[in-house]
Amino acid sequence: MHSVARSGVIAALAIVAVTGIGAQAQKPQPSAKPAAGATCAADAKPANLDFMLKDVNGKDVRLSDYKGKVVLLDFWATWCVPCKVEIPIFIDLYNRYKNQGFEVVSIVLLDRFDNAKPYAAKMQMNYPVLDGDPAQEKIDDAYGPLFGLPMSFLIGRDGRICQKHLGLPGMQGTKEPDAKTVQQIFETEVKAVLARK
């Protein structure tokens, strides 16, 4: 991505942070939806897992090590208000479905990564928290452009992107969904993708 385009994305996200307007207030980009009864669109594109990022303890984590599992890949920041709604939901889903091959991987963007370790400890995050800023351009090329946070991708065992959410799922215009609605949507999607063979 050109530095000018990257600067524009960063500026847009900075405006979101400064004004307190979460990504949920922005209109999500249209995406191919699965047919009724299906869990992935027939033309679902493969996820790029060719990344090695550092976790909060400085350890290298390869996203490609998660191939063959169902992965909820979440892009977020400690300043992001809707991210705080999702985190307890992801903790719960990971606890309940990890034995079935489900993984949650979170990538911090547009934030000081030093903020992530105490934040993860406070929120009792039980899944990897990775530093995405050094790979921002590569991440934008693979998953973006990222117009707001949180942005999440549900990736099937076959490596295809089955679901994508910009902001909290279940938005009605600019009306934010409650945590129960968000939980139900994510859980329904996770269970459906786990059931795929």
mmCIF file of C-alpha atoms in Angstrom:
data_model
loop_
_atom_site.group_PDB
_atom_site.id
_atom_site.type_symbol
_atom_site.label_atom_id
_atom_site.label_comp_id
_atom_site.label_asym_id
_atom_site.label_seq_id
_atom_site.Cartn_x
_atom_site.Cartn_y
_atom_site.Cartn_z
ATOM 1 C CA MET A 1 0.000 0.000 0.000
ATOM 2 C CA HIS A 2 1.322 3.430 -0.806
ATOM 3 C CA SER A 3 2.300 5.561 2.173
ATOM 4 C CA VAL A 4 -0.273 8.211 1.183
ATOM 5 C CA ALA A 5 -3.080 5.642 1.215
ATOM 6 C CA ARG A 6 -1.825 4.209 4.504
ATOM 7 C CA SER A 7 -1.737 7.700 5.984
ATOM 8 C CA GLY A 8 -5.354 8.183 4.922
ATOM 9 C CA VAL A 9 -6.413 4.960 6.651
ATOM 10 C CA ILE A 10 -4.507 5.904 9.792
ATOM 11 C CA ALA A 11 -6.018 9.393 9.756
ATOM 12 C CA ALA A 12 -9.522 7.963 9.383
ATOM 13 C CA LEU A 13 -8.980 5.598 12.287
ATOM 14 C CA ALA A 14 -7.451 8.383 14.363
ATOM 15 C CA ILE A 15 -10.586 10.476 13.771
ATOM 16 C CA VAL A 16 -12.662 7.527 14.976
ATOM 17 C CA ALA A 17 -10.520 7.344 18.147
ATOM 18 C CA VAL A 18 -10.493 11.078 18.868
ATOM 19 C CA THR A 19 -14.182 11.681 18.266
ATOM 20 C CA GLY A 20 -15.229 8.580 20.153
ATOM 21 C CA ILE A 21 -17.221 7.356 17.178
ATOM 22 C CA GLY A 22 -16.702 3.615 17.014
ATOM 23 C CA ALA A 23 -16.451 1.638 13.822
ATOM 24 C CA GLN A 24 -19.996 0.530 14.472
ATOM 25 C CA ALA A 25 -21.222 3.937 13.275
ATOM 26 C CA GLN A 26 -19.667 3.439 9.870
ATOM 27 C CA LYS A 27 -21.483 1.581 7.150
ATOM 28 C CA PRO A 28 -19.847 -1.825 6.585
ATOM 29 C CA GLN A 29 -18.592 -2.622 3.127
ATOM 30 C CA PRO A 30 -20.838 -5.039 1.243
ATOM 31 C CA SER A 31 -19.528 -8.585 1.201
ATOM 32 C CA ALA A 32 -20.656 -11.835 -0.302
ATOM 33 C CA LYS A 33 -22.985 -13.571 2.129
ATOM 34 C CA PRO A 34 -23.345 -17.319 2.344
ATOM 35 C CA ALA A 35 -26.460 -18.806 0.788
ATOM 36 C CA ALA A 36 -29.202 -19.800 3.222
ATOM 37 C CA GLY A 37 -28.046 -22.848 5.176
ATOM 38 C CA ALA A 38 -24.426 -22.429 4.068
ATOM 39 C CA THR A 39 -21.616 -21.324 6.376
ATOM 40 C CA CYS A 40 -19.277 -19.876 3.752
ATOM 41 C CA ALA A 41 -19.948 -18.122 0.473
ATOM 42 C CA ALA A 42 -19.165 -20.324 -2.513
ATOM 43 C CA ASP A 43 -16.616 -17.750 -3.670
ATOM 44 C CA ALA A 44 -15.098 -17.140 -0.203
ATOM 45 C CA LYS A 45 -11.526 -15.977 -0.603
ATOM 46 C CA PRO A 46 -8.595 -17.571 1.177
ATOM 47 C CA ALA A 47 -7.202 -15.824 4.250
ATOM 48 C CA ASN A 48 -3.577 -14.729 4.167
ATOM 49 C CA LEU A 49 -1.958 -16.285 7.237
ATOM 50 C CA ASP A 50 1.588 -15.560 6.076
ATOM 51 C CA PHE A 51 2.452 -13.415 9.101
ATOM 52 C CA MET A 52 4.807 -13.734 12.037
ATOM 53 C CA LEU A 53 3.965 -11.287 14.816
ATOM 54 C CA LYS A 54 5.141 -10.781 18.400
ATOM 55 C CA ASP A 55 2.873 -11.510 21.348
ATOM 56 C CA VAL A 56 2.728 -9.494 24.590
ATOM 57 C CA ASN A 57 5.714 -11.444 25.946
ATOM 58 C CA GLY A 58 7.854 -10.792 22.849
ATOM 59 C CA LYS A 59 7.449 -14.355 21.518
ATOM 60 C CA ASP A 60 7.094 -14.880 17.750
ATOM 61 C CA VAL A 61 3.738 -16.304 16.687
ATOM 62 C CA ARG A 62 3.163 -17.600 13.155
ATOM 63 C CA LEU A 63 -0.418 -17.290 11.963
ATOM 64 C CA SER A 64 0.229 -20.155 9.546
ATOM 65 C CA ASP A 65 0.461 -22.457 12.602
ATOM 66 C CA TYR A 66 -3.318 -22.098 12.901
ATOM 67 C CA LYS A 67 -4.013 -23.653 9.498
ATOM 68 C CA GLY A 68 -6.535 -26.469 9.764
ATOM 69 C CA LYS A 69 -8.367 -24.822 12.664
ATOM 70 C CA VAL A 70 -11.351 -22.489 12.757
ATOM 71 C CA VAL A 71 -9.870 -19.083 13.553
ATOM 72 C CA LEU A 72 -11.562 -15.908 14.710
ATOM 73 C CA LEU A 73 -9.034 -13.252 13.673
ATOM 74 C CA ASP A 74 -9.779 -9.979 15.437
ATOM 75 C CA PHE A 75 -8.176 -6.582 14.739
ATOM 76 C CA TRP A 76 -8.599 -4.189 17.659
ATOM 77 C CA ALA A 77 -7.077 -1.502 19.908
ATOM 78 C CA THR A 78 -7.179 -0.746 23.628
ATOM 79 C CA TRP A 79 -8.897 2.619 22.947
ATOM 80 C CA CYS A 80 -11.686 0.980 20.950
ATOM 81 C CA VAL A 81 -14.999 0.990 22.869
ATOM 82 C CA PRO A 82 -16.790 -1.746 20.840
ATOM 83 C CA CYS A 83 -13.667 -3.926 21.160
ATOM 84 C CA LYS A 84 -14.266 -3.982 24.901
ATOM 85 C CA VAL A 85 -17.741 -5.433 24.252
ATOM 86 C CA GLU A 86 -16.334 -8.258 22.096
ATOM 87 C CA ILE A 87 -13.458 -9.389 24.306
ATOM 88 C CA PRO A 88 -15.528 -11.149 27.039
ATOM 89 C CA ILE A 89 -17.517 -12.843 24.267
ATOM 90 C CA PHE A 90 -14.339 -14.103 22.591
ATOM 91 C CA ILE A 91 -13.007 -15.351 25.951
ATOM 92 C CA ASP A 92 -16.202 -17.323 26.507
ATOM 93 C CA LEU A 93 -16.307 -18.742 22.967
ATOM 94 C CA TYR A 94 -12.654 -19.770 23.177
ATOM 95 C CA ASN A 95 -13.239 -21.548 26.510
ATOM 96 C CA ARG A 96 -16.223 -23.443 25.129
ATOM 97 C CA TYR A 97 -15.013 -24.365 21.637
ATOM 98 C CA LYS A 98 -11.193 -24.638 21.785
ATOM 99 C CA ASN A 99 -11.437 -28.429 22.227
ATOM 100 C CA GLN A 100 -13.241 -28.565 18.865
ATOM 101 C CA GLY A 101 -10.403 -26.843 16.998
ATOM 102 C CA PHE A 102 -11.450 -23.216 17.521
ATOM 103 C CA GLU A 103 -8.862 -20.464 18.038
ATOM 104 C CA VAL A 104 -9.143 -16.746 18.703
ATOM 105 C CA VAL A 105 -6.205 -14.611 17.590
ATOM 106 C CA SER A 106 -6.220 -10.882 18.262
ATOM 107 C CA ILE A 107 -4.029 -8.345 16.501
ATOM 108 C CA VAL A 108 -3.562 -4.892 17.994
ATOM 109 C CA LEU A 109 -3.406 -2.049 15.457
ATOM 110 C CA LEU A 110 -3.029 1.730 15.688
ATOM 111 C CA ASP A 111 -2.156 1.586 19.351
ATOM 112 C CA ARG A 112 0.957 1.532 21.521
ATOM 113 C CA PHE A 113 1.542 -2.192 21.935
ATOM 114 C CA ASP A 114 2.874 -1.485 25.446
ATOM 115 C CA ASN A 115 -0.783 -0.842 26.347
ATOM 116 C CA ALA A 116 -1.822 -4.349 25.281
ATOM 117 C CA LYS A 117 -0.201 -6.466 28.009
ATOM 118 C CA PRO A 118 -1.808 -4.724 31.027
ATOM 119 C CA TYR A 119 -5.094 -4.401 29.128
ATOM 120 C CA ALA A 120 -5.104 -8.134 28.257
ATOM 121 C CA ALA A 121 -4.318 -9.005 31.880
ATOM 122 C CA LYS A 122 -7.113 -6.756 33.168
ATOM 123 C CA MET A 123 -9.620 -8.239 30.695
ATOM 124 C CA GLN A 124 -8.301 -11.781 31.420
ATOM 125 C CA MET A 125 -7.788 -12.471 27.730
ATOM 126 C CA ASN A 126 -6.981 -16.169 27.328
ATOM 127 C CA TYR A 127 -5.973 -16.115 23.671
ATOM 128 C CA PRO A 128 -2.990 -14.642 21.784
ATOM 129 C CA VAL A 129 -2.648 -10.847 21.667
ATOM 130 C CA LEU A 130 -0.267 -9.863 18.849
ATOM 131 C CA ASP A 131 1.379 -6.642 17.678
ATOM 132 C CA GLY A 132 0.145 -5.788 14.187
ATOM 133 C CA ASP A 133 1.636 -2.307 13.763
ATOM 134 C CA PRO A 134 5.015 -3.451 12.349
ATOM 135 C CA ALA A 135 3.091 -5.393 9.663
ATOM 136 C CA GLN A 136 0.367 -2.753 9.113
ATOM 137 C CA GLU A 137 0.874 -2.385 5.363
ATOM 138 C CA LYS A 138 0.946 -6.142 4.802
ATOM 139 C CA ILE A 139 -2.173 -6.562 6.962
ATOM 140 C CA ASP A 140 -3.973 -3.801 5.020
ATOM 141 C CA ASP A 141 -3.073 -5.548 1.771
ATOM 142 C CA ALA A 142 -4.300 -8.922 3.071
ATOM 143 C CA TYR A 143 -7.430 -7.910 4.994
ATOM 144 C CA GLY A 144 -8.131 -4.278 4.317
ATOM 145 C CA PRO A 145 -8.264 -1.622 3.923
ATOM 146 C CA LEU A 146 -9.212 -1.566 7.590
ATOM 147 C CA PHE A 147 -11.636 1.361 7.831
ATOM 148 C CA GLY A 148 -12.383 0.949 11.516
ATOM 149 C CA LEU A 149 -11.934 -1.225 14.559
ATOM 150 C CA PRO A 150 -12.875 -3.785 15.572
ATOM 151 C CA MET A 151 -12.738 -5.793 12.396
ATOM 152 C CA SER A 152 -13.042 -9.561 12.635
ATOM 153 C CA PHE A 153 -12.745 -12.468 10.235
ATOM 154 C CA LEU A 154 -13.954 -16.025 10.817
ATOM 155 C CA ILE A 155 -11.714 -18.406 8.905
ATOM 156 C CA GLY A 156 -12.666 -22.012 8.196
ATOM 157 C CA ARG A 157 -10.420 -25.053 8.500
ATOM 158 C CA ASP A 158 -9.879 -24.871 4.748
ATOM 159 C CA GLY A 159 -8.379 -21.393 5.159
ATOM 160 C CA ARG A 160 -11.275 -19.501 3.542
ATOM 161 C CA ILE A 161 -12.831 -16.376 5.082
ATOM 162 C CA CYS A 162 -16.377 -17.397 6.008
ATOM 163 C CA GLN A 163 -17.503 -14.248 7.829
ATOM 164 C CA LYS A 164 -16.307 -10.657 8.131
ATOM 165 C CA HIS A 165 -17.524 -7.991 10.545
ATOM 166 C CA LEU A 166 -16.640 -4.305 10.600
ATOM 167 C CA GLY A 167 -17.660 -3.094 14.045
ATOM 168 C CA LEU A 168 -20.050 -5.101 16.158
ATOM 169 C CA PRO A 169 -22.243 -7.606 14.300
ATOM 170 C CA GLY A 170 -25.953 -6.895 14.501
ATOM 171 C CA MET A 171 -25.779 -3.142 13.947
ATOM 172 C CA GLN A 172 -29.062 -1.511 12.975
ATOM 173 C CA GLY A 173 -27.930 1.670 11.189
ATOM 174 C CA THR A 174 -26.068 3.534 13.932
ATOM 175 C CA LYS A 175 -27.793 1.695 16.796
ATOM 176 C CA GLU A 176 -25.292 -0.450 18.650
ATOM 177 C CA PRO A 177 -26.391 -4.025 19.430
ATOM 178 C CA ASP A 178 -26.339 -5.293 22.995
ATOM 179 C CA ALA A 179 -23.702 -7.798 24.124
ATOM 180 C CA LYS A 180 -26.232 -10.673 24.094
ATOM 181 C CA THR A 181 -27.012 -10.075 20.411
ATOM 182 C CA VAL A 182 -23.311 -9.861 19.547
ATOM 183 C CA GLN A 183 -22.650 -13.115 21.453
ATOM 184 C CA GLN A 184 -25.499 -14.923 19.670
ATOM 185 C CA ILE A 185 -24.276 -13.867 16.234
ATOM 186 C CA PHE A 186 -20.656 -14.860 16.845
ATOM 187 C CA GLU A 187 -21.632 -18.141 18.495
ATOM 188 C CA THR A 188 -24.003 -19.115 15.678
ATOM 189 C CA GLU A 189 -21.281 -18.415 13.108
ATOM 190 C CA VAL A 190 -18.560 -20.245 15.050
ATOM 191 C CA LYS A 191 -20.718 -23.333 15.571
ATOM 192 C CA ALA A 192 -21.689 -23.423 11.885
ATOM 193 C CA VAL A 193 -18.086 -23.148 10.692
ATOM 194 C CA LEU A 194 -16.908 -25.759 13.224
ATOM 195 C CA ALA A 195 -19.600 -28.135 11.899
ATOM 196 C CA ARG A 196 -18.239 -27.846 8.332
ATOM 197 C CA LYS A 197 -16.221 -30.799 7.134
#
